[in-house]
């Protein structure tokens, strides 16, 4: 329920000020690098990789001045381990928010499952 952008004035949110709402546009930029897991050949053979990343982005309305958009930009850096499976990509990441707002939820550890089609 926490995050960037406009907020609902009322509702059942546990977040002071309400849940985040959509804006007119957003931007996101990511820089990432990965390498094969360096320790054992078993992990390398099974597609386990280490990665590091940096993310920035924000959500805003079209009438918001550029200076406000730049001030509302959030960023984080992190690292993780990823593995390709027959079901998709699984990963665990650890991130450190480097620029955040007072209402932002700062969750450092995430588990993910990504699916690739095509």
mmCIF file of C-alpha atoms in Angstrom:
data_model
loop_
_atom_site.group_PDB
_atom_site.id
_atom_site.type_symbol
_atom_site.label_atom_id
_atom_site.label_comp_id
_atom_site.label_asym_id
_atom_site.label_seq_id
_atom_site.Cartn_x
_atom_site.Cartn_y
_atom_site.Cartn_z
ATOM 1 C CA UNK A 1 0.000 0.000 0.000
ATOM 2 C CA UNK A 2 2.941 2.411 0.249
ATOM 3 C CA UNK A 3 4.813 3.878 -2.666
ATOM 4 C CA UNK A 4 5.158 6.805 -4.999
ATOM 5 C CA UNK A 5 2.580 9.089 -6.530
ATOM 6 C CA UNK A 6 -0.867 10.375 -5.631
ATOM 7 C CA UNK A 7 -2.850 8.821 -2.763
ATOM 8 C CA UNK A 8 -6.474 7.995 -2.000
ATOM 9 C CA UNK A 9 -7.988 10.324 0.614
ATOM 10 C CA UNK A 10 -10.024 7.593 2.297
ATOM 11 C CA UNK A 11 -10.247 3.850 2.433
ATOM 12 C CA UNK A 12 -9.238 0.865 4.469
ATOM 13 C CA UNK A 13 -5.533 1.412 3.980
ATOM 14 C CA UNK A 14 -3.115 0.930 6.845
ATOM 15 C CA UNK A 15 -0.931 3.573 5.186
ATOM 16 C CA UNK A 16 -1.343 7.089 6.597
ATOM 17 C CA UNK A 17 -2.756 9.241 3.803
ATOM 18 C CA UNK A 18 -4.267 6.326 1.879
ATOM 19 C CA UNK A 19 -3.213 3.946 -0.856
ATOM 20 C CA UNK A 20 -1.134 5.060 -3.829
ATOM 21 C CA UNK A 21 -3.080 5.781 -7.019
ATOM 22 C CA UNK A 22 -2.068 5.814 -10.676
ATOM 23 C CA UNK A 23 -0.658 8.872 -12.411
ATOM 24 C CA UNK A 24 -0.525 10.046 -16.013
ATOM 25 C CA UNK A 25 2.980 8.703 -16.675
ATOM 26 C CA UNK A 26 5.926 7.010 -15.046
ATOM 27 C CA UNK A 27 9.540 6.411 -15.866
ATOM 28 C CA UNK A 28 11.850 3.617 -14.800
ATOM 29 C CA UNK A 29 15.508 3.017 -15.554
ATOM 30 C CA UNK A 30 17.478 -0.080 -14.589
ATOM 31 C CA UNK A 31 21.155 -0.895 -14.839
ATOM 32 C CA UNK A 32 21.980 -4.559 -14.187
ATOM 33 C CA UNK A 33 24.899 -6.947 -14.567
ATOM 34 C CA UNK A 34 25.077 -10.695 -13.958
ATOM 35 C CA UNK A 35 27.770 -13.363 -13.807
ATOM 36 C CA UNK A 36 27.691 -17.158 -13.472
ATOM 37 C CA UNK A 37 27.778 -18.350 -9.851
ATOM 38 C CA UNK A 38 31.535 -18.513 -9.158
ATOM 39 C CA UNK A 39 31.771 -21.285 -6.548
ATOM 40 C CA UNK A 40 30.664 -24.675 -7.859
ATOM 41 C CA UNK A 41 30.249 -26.159 -11.286
ATOM 42 C CA UNK A 42 26.907 -27.740 -10.190
ATOM 43 C CA UNK A 43 25.372 -24.291 -9.702
ATOM 44 C CA UNK A 44 26.914 -23.008 -12.933
ATOM 45 C CA UNK A 45 25.615 -26.009 -14.888
ATOM 46 C CA UNK A 46 22.115 -25.372 -13.554
ATOM 47 C CA UNK A 47 22.048 -21.732 -14.628
ATOM 48 C CA UNK A 48 22.490 -20.083 -11.226
ATOM 49 C CA UNK A 49 23.771 -16.521 -11.623
ATOM 50 C CA UNK A 50 24.648 -13.626 -9.340
ATOM 51 C CA UNK A 51 23.486 -10.152 -10.301
ATOM 52 C CA UNK A 52 23.666 -6.548 -9.174
ATOM 53 C CA UNK A 53 21.285 -3.766 -10.111
ATOM 54 C CA UNK A 54 20.347 -0.140 -9.684
ATOM 55 C CA UNK A 55 16.810 1.166 -10.278
ATOM 56 C CA UNK A 56 15.349 4.669 -10.450
ATOM 57 C CA UNK A 57 11.857 5.867 -11.278
ATOM 58 C CA UNK A 58 8.744 7.794 -10.334
ATOM 59 C CA UNK A 59 5.062 8.279 -11.122
ATOM 60 C CA UNK A 60 3.565 11.713 -11.826
ATOM 61 C CA UNK A 61 0.799 13.696 -13.432
ATOM 62 C CA UNK A 62 1.214 15.524 -16.741
ATOM 63 C CA UNK A 63 0.761 18.929 -15.090
ATOM 64 C CA UNK A 64 3.487 18.318 -12.488
ATOM 65 C CA UNK A 65 6.581 20.539 -12.932
ATOM 66 C CA UNK A 66 9.820 18.798 -13.902
ATOM 67 C CA UNK A 67 11.461 19.936 -10.650
ATOM 68 C CA UNK A 68 8.776 18.096 -8.635
ATOM 69 C CA UNK A 69 9.153 14.996 -10.791
ATOM 70 C CA UNK A 70 12.902 14.961 -10.159
ATOM 71 C CA UNK A 71 12.374 15.484 -6.407
ATOM 72 C CA UNK A 72 9.928 12.558 -6.272
ATOM 73 C CA UNK A 73 12.308 10.141 -8.018
ATOM 74 C CA UNK A 74 13.042 7.010 -5.987
ATOM 75 C CA UNK A 75 16.132 4.817 -6.300
ATOM 76 C CA UNK A 76 17.599 1.589 -4.971
ATOM 77 C CA UNK A 77 20.641 -0.620 -5.420
ATOM 78 C CA UNK A 78 20.821 -4.325 -4.771
ATOM 79 C CA UNK A 79 22.069 -7.778 -5.568
ATOM 80 C CA UNK A 80 20.625 -11.230 -5.906
ATOM 81 C CA UNK A 81 20.752 -14.793 -7.121
ATOM 82 C CA UNK A 82 18.716 -16.005 -10.089
ATOM 83 C CA UNK A 83 18.102 -19.428 -11.608
ATOM 84 C CA UNK A 84 16.330 -20.484 -14.775
ATOM 85 C CA UNK A 85 13.866 -23.352 -14.309
ATOM 86 C CA UNK A 86 11.383 -25.113 -16.572
ATOM 87 C CA UNK A 87 8.674 -22.965 -14.935
ATOM 88 C CA UNK A 88 10.472 -19.661 -15.408
ATOM 89 C CA UNK A 89 13.133 -17.569 -13.736
ATOM 90 C CA UNK A 90 13.287 -17.671 -9.925
ATOM 91 C CA UNK A 91 15.201 -15.073 -7.981
ATOM 92 C CA UNK A 92 15.872 -13.716 -4.547
ATOM 93 C CA UNK A 93 17.074 -10.145 -4.215
ATOM 94 C CA UNK A 94 18.299 -7.841 -1.499
ATOM 95 C CA UNK A 95 17.860 -4.127 -2.143
ATOM 96 C CA UNK A 96 18.809 -0.975 -0.303
ATOM 97 C CA UNK A 97 16.616 2.061 -0.997
ATOM 98 C CA UNK A 98 18.954 4.989 -1.646
ATOM 99 C CA UNK A 99 16.283 7.617 -2.227
ATOM 100 C CA UNK A 100 12.791 7.248 -0.767
ATOM 101 C CA UNK A 101 9.893 9.216 0.664
ATOM 102 C CA UNK A 102 8.604 9.271 4.246
ATOM 103 C CA UNK A 103 5.607 7.033 3.413
ATOM 104 C CA UNK A 104 7.451 4.477 1.287
ATOM 105 C CA UNK A 105 7.488 0.864 2.451
ATOM 106 C CA UNK A 106 11.124 -0.211 2.435
ATOM 107 C CA UNK A 107 11.221 -3.978 1.930
ATOM 108 C CA UNK A 108 14.766 -5.181 1.408
ATOM 109 C CA UNK A 109 14.332 -8.888 0.613
ATOM 110 C CA UNK A 110 12.130 -10.105 -2.240
ATOM 111 C CA UNK A 111 11.416 -13.457 -3.836
ATOM 112 C CA UNK A 112 10.337 -13.535 -7.458
ATOM 113 C CA UNK A 113 9.218 -15.811 -10.250
ATOM 114 C CA UNK A 114 9.373 -14.554 -13.827
ATOM 115 C CA UNK A 115 7.866 -16.195 -16.876
ATOM 116 C CA UNK A 116 9.293 -15.815 -20.382
ATOM 117 C CA UNK A 117 7.058 -16.390 -23.389
ATOM 118 C CA UNK A 118 8.050 -16.705 -27.015
#
